[in-house]
Short mmCIF file of C-alpha atoms in Angstrom, two decimals:
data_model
loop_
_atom_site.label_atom_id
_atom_site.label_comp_id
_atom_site.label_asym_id
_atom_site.label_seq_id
_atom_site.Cartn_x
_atom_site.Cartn_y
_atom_site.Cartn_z
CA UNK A 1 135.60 124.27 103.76
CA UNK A 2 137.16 127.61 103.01
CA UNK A 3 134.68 129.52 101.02
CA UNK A 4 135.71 132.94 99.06
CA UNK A 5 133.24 135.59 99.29
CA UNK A 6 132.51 139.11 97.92
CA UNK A 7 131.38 142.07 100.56
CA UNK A 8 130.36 139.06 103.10
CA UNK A 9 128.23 137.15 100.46
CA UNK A 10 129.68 133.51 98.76
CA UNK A 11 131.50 134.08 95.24
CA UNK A 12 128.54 133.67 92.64
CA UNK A 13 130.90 131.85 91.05
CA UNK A 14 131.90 129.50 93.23
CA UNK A 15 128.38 128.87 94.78
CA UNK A 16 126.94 128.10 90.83
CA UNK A 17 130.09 125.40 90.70
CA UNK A 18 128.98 123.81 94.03
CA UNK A 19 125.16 123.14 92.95
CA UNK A 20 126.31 122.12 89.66
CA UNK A 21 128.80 119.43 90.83
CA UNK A 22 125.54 118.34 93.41
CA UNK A 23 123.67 118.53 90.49
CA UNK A 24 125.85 116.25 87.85
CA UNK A 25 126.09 113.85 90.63
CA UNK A 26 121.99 113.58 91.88
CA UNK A 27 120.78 114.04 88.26
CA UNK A 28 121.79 109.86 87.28
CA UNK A 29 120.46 108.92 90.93
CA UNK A 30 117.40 110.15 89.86
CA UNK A 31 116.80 108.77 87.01
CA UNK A 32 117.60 105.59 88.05
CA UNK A 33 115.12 105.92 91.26
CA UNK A 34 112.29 106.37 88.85
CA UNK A 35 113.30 103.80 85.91
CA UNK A 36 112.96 101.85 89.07
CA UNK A 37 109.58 102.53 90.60
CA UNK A 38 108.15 103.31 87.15
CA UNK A 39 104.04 104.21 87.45
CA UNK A 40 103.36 107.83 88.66
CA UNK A 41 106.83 108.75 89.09
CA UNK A 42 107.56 108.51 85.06
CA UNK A 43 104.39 110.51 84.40
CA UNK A 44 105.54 112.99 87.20
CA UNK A 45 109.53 113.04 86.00
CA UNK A 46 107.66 113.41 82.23
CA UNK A 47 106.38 116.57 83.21
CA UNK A 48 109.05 117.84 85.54
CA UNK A 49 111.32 117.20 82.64
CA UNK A 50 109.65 119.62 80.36
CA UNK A 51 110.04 122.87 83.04
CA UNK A 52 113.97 123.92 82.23
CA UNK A 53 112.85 127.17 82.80
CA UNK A 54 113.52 126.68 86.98
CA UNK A 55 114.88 122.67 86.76
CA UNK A 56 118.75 122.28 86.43
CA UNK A 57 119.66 121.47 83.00
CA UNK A 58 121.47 117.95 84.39
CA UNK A 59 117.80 116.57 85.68
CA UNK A 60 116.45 118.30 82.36
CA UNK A 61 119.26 116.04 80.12
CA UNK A 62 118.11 112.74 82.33
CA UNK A 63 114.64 113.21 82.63
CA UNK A 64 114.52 113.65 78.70
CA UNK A 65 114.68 109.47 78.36
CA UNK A 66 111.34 109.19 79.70
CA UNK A 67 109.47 111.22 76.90
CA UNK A 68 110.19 107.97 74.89
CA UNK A 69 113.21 106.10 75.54
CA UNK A 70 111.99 104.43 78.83
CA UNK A 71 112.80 100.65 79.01
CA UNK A 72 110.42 98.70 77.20
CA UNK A 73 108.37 95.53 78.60
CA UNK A 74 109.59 92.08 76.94
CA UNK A 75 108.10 91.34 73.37
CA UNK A 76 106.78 88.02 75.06
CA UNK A 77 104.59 90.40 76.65
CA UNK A 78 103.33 92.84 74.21
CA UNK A 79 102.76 89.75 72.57
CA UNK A 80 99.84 88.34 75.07
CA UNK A 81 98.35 91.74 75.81
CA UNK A 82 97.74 91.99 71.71
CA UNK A 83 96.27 88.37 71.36
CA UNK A 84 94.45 88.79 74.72
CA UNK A 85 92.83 91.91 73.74
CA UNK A 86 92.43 90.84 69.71
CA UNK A 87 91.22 87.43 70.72
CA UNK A 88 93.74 86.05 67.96
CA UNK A 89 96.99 85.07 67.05
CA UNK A 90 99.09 88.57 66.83
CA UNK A 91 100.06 87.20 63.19
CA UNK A 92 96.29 86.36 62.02
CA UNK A 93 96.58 90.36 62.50
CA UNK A 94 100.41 91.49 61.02
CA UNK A 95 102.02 90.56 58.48
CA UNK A 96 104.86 91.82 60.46
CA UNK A 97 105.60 93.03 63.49
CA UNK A 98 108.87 94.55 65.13
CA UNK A 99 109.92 92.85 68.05
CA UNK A 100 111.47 96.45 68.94
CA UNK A 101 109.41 99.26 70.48
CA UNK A 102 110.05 102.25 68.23
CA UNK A 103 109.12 104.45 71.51
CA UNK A 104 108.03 103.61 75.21
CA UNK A 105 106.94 106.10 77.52
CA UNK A 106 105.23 106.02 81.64
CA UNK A 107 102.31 103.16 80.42
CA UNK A 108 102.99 101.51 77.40
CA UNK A 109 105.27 101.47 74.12
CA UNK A 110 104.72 101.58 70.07
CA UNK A 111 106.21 99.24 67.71
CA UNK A 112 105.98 99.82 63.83
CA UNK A 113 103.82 96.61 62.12
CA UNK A 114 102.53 95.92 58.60
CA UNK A 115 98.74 94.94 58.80
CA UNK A 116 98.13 91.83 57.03
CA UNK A 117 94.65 93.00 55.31
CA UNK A 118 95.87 95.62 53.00
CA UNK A 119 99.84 96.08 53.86
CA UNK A 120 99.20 99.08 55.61
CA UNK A 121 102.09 100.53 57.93
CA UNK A 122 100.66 101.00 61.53
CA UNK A 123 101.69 101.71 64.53
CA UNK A 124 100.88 99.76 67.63
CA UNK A 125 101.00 101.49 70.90
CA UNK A 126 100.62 98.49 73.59
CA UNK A 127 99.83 98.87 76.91
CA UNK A 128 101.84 97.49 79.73
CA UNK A 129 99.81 94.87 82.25
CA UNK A 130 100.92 96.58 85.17
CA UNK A 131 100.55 100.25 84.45
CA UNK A 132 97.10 100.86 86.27
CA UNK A 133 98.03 99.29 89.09
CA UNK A 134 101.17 100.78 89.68
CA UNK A 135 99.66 104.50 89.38
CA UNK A 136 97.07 103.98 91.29
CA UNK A 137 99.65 102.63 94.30
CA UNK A 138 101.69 105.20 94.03
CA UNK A 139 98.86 108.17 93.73
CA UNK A 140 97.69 106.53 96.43
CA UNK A 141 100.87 106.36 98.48
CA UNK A 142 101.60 110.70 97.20
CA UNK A 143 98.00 111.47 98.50
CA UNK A 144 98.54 109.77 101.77
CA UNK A 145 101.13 111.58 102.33
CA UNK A 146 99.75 114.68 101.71
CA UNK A 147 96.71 114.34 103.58
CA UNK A 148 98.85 113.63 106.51
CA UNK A 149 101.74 116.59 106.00
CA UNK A 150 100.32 118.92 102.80
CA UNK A 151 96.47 118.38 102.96
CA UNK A 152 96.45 121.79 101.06
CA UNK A 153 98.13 119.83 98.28
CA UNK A 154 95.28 116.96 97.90
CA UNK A 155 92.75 118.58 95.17
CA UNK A 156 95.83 119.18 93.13
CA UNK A 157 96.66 115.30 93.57
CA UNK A 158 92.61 114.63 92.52
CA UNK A 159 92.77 116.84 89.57
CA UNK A 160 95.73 115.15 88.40
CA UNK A 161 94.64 111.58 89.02
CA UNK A 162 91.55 112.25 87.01
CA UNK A 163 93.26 113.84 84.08
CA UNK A 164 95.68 110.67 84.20
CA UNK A 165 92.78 108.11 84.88
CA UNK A 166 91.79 108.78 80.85
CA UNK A 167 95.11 108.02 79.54
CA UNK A 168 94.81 104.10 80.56
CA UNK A 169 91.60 103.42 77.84
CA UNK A 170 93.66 103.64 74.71
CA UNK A 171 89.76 104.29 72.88
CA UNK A 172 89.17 107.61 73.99
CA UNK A 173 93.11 108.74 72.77
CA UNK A 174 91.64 106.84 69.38
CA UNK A 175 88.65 109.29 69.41
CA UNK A 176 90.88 112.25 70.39
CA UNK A 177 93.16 111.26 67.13
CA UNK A 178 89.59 111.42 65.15
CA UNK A 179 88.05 114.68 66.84
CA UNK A 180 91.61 116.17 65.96
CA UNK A 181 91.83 114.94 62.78
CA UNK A 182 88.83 116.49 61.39
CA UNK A 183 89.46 119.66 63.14
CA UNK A 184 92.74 120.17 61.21
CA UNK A 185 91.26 119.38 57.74
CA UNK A 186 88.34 121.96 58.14
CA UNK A 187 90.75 124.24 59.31
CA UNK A 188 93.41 123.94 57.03
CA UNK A 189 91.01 122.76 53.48
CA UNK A 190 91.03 125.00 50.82
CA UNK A 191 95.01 125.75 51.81
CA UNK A 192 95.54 124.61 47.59
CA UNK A 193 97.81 121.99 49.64
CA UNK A 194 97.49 119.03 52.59
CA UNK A 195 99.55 120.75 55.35
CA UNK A 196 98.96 119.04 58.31
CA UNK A 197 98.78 114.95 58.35
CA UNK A 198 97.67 113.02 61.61
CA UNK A 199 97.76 109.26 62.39
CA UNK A 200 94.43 107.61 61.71
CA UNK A 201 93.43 104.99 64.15
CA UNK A 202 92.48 101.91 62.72
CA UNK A 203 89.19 101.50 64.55
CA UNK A 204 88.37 97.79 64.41
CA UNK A 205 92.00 96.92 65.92
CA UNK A 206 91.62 99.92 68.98
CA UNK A 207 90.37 98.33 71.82
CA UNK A 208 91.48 99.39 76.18
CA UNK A 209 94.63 98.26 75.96
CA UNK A 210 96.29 98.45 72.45
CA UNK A 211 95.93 101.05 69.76
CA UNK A 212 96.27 100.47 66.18
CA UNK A 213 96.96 103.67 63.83
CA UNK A 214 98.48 104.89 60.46
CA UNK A 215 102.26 105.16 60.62
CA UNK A 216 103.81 108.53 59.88
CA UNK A 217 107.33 108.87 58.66
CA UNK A 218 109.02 112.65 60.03
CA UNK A 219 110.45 114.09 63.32
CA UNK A 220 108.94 114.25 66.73
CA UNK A 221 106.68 116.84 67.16
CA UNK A 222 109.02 118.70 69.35
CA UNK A 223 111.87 118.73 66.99
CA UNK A 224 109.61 119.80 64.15
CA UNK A 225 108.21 122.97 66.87
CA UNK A 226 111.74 123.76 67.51
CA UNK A 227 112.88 124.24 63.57
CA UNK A 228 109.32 125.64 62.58
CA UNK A 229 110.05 128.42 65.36
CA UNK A 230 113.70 128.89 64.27
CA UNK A 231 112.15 129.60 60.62
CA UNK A 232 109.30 131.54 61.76
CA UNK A 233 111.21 134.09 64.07
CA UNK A 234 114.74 133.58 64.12
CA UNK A 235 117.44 132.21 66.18
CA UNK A 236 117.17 134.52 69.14
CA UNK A 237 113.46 134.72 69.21
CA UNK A 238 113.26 130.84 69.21
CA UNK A 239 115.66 130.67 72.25
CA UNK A 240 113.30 133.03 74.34
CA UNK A 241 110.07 131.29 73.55
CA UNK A 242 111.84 128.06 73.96
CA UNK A 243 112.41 129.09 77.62
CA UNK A 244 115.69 130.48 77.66
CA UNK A 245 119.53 129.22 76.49
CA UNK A 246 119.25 125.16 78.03
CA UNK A 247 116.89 124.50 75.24
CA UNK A 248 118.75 123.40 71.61
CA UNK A 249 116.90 124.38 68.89
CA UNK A 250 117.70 123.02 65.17
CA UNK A 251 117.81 124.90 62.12
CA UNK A 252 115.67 123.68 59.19
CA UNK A 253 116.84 122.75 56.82
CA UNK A 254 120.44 122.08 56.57
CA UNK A 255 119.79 120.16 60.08
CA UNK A 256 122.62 122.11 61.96
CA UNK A 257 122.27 122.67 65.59
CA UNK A 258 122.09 126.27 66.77
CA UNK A 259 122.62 125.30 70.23
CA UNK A 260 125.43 127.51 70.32
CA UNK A 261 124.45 130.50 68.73
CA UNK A 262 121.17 130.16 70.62
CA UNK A 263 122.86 130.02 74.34
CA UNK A 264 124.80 132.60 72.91
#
């Protein structure tokens, strides 16, 4: 293929148009490779996702889906993981209970529920059945592999699996929410106003594999960082903290995009 080039180098140009058509055309096989194998390589594509600051803004766009969009487990299922854990029919518990996960991630998924004692709006973050097993095949399957071609790479692999080992007892995230919680009220008491308002876990109803908490009505923390930053420092400011132009970043609070003025 005839390629133009500039004082014996390949036209910038030209070589930026060639990864991005590779790019636009890898980005979907990816995403579909690890909808597919689901376990570690979510959590992995998760956290890839985040770093636009060196990954291509196509596997940026795909990866997004598995913050909270991944596909969801069957509601037949959520269903016998919350009676197997509760030791009771899931509507002894709610009053109601949407059969549609508001949000599902790399190990489980939340669905919004009324509690029958009390009306209280929860949220119930369910685990899936299969998600410990999976990640511990395929951390077991990465390390293998590393031992054999990257041993330099294995106490990385440890350190991960043990950070990732604590996500899978839904308790300790249902301490985390309390340890949290109090930490923002003595911090921000005395402010002459409640600024900060965290899910409380509903401890009777938190158990390994299913977490009961308060629901909260707002944005996702991420787009609330994004327009808190855009207030807080401006446009430009915002697009360099942000890591740079491939991030959009929403103005508060006529809820316009600045995604042009900030690639701008």
């Amino acid at each position: 293929v005839e390629e133009r080039r500039i004082g014996g180098e390949p036209d910038p140009e030209e070589r930026e148009t060639r990864w991005n058509k590779l790019h636009d055309k890898y980005a979907p096989i990816v995403i579909d490779n690890i909808l597919s194998l689901r376990g570690f390589y979510i959590k992995a594509g998760q956290l890839i996702g985040t770093r636009n600051d060196f990954i291509p803004q196509q596997f940026v766009d795909v990866l997004s889906v598995l913050q909270d969009k991944v596909p969801g487990m069957p509601f037949e299922l959520v269903r016998k993981v919350v009676e197997k854990d509760f030791g009771k029919k899931l509507e002894e518990v709610f009053s109601e209970f949407s059969q549609t996960p508001i949000g599902a991630a790399s190990i489980g998924q939340a669905h919004k529920a009324t509690l029958r004692d009390g009306g209280v709006k929860v949220c119930v973050k369910v685990q899936s059945p299969s998600a410990n097993r999976l990640f511990h095949t395929d951390l077991n399957a990465v390390k293998l592999f590393c031992h054999l071609g990257m041993p330099e790479w294995v106490p990385l692999i440890d350190e991960i699996e043990r950070q990732f080992l604590t996500e899978f007892d839904y308790r300790s995230e249902a301490q985390n929410l309390l340890d949290i919680g109090s930490n923002m009220e003595a911090a921000f008491s005395g402010k002459g106003r409640n600024t900060v308002s965290l899910p409380a876990p509903i401890a009777p109803l938190c158990t390994r594999n299913v977490l009961v908490m308060t629901y909260l009505e707002g944005p996702t923390l991420a787009a609330h960082t994004k327009e808190g930053l855009v207030h807080c420092v401006g446009v430009e400011n915002a697009r360099r903290l942000l890591g740079a132009a491939r991030t959009p970043v929403v103005h508060n609070p006529d809820g316009m995009t600045c995604w042009d003025a900030v690639r701008g």
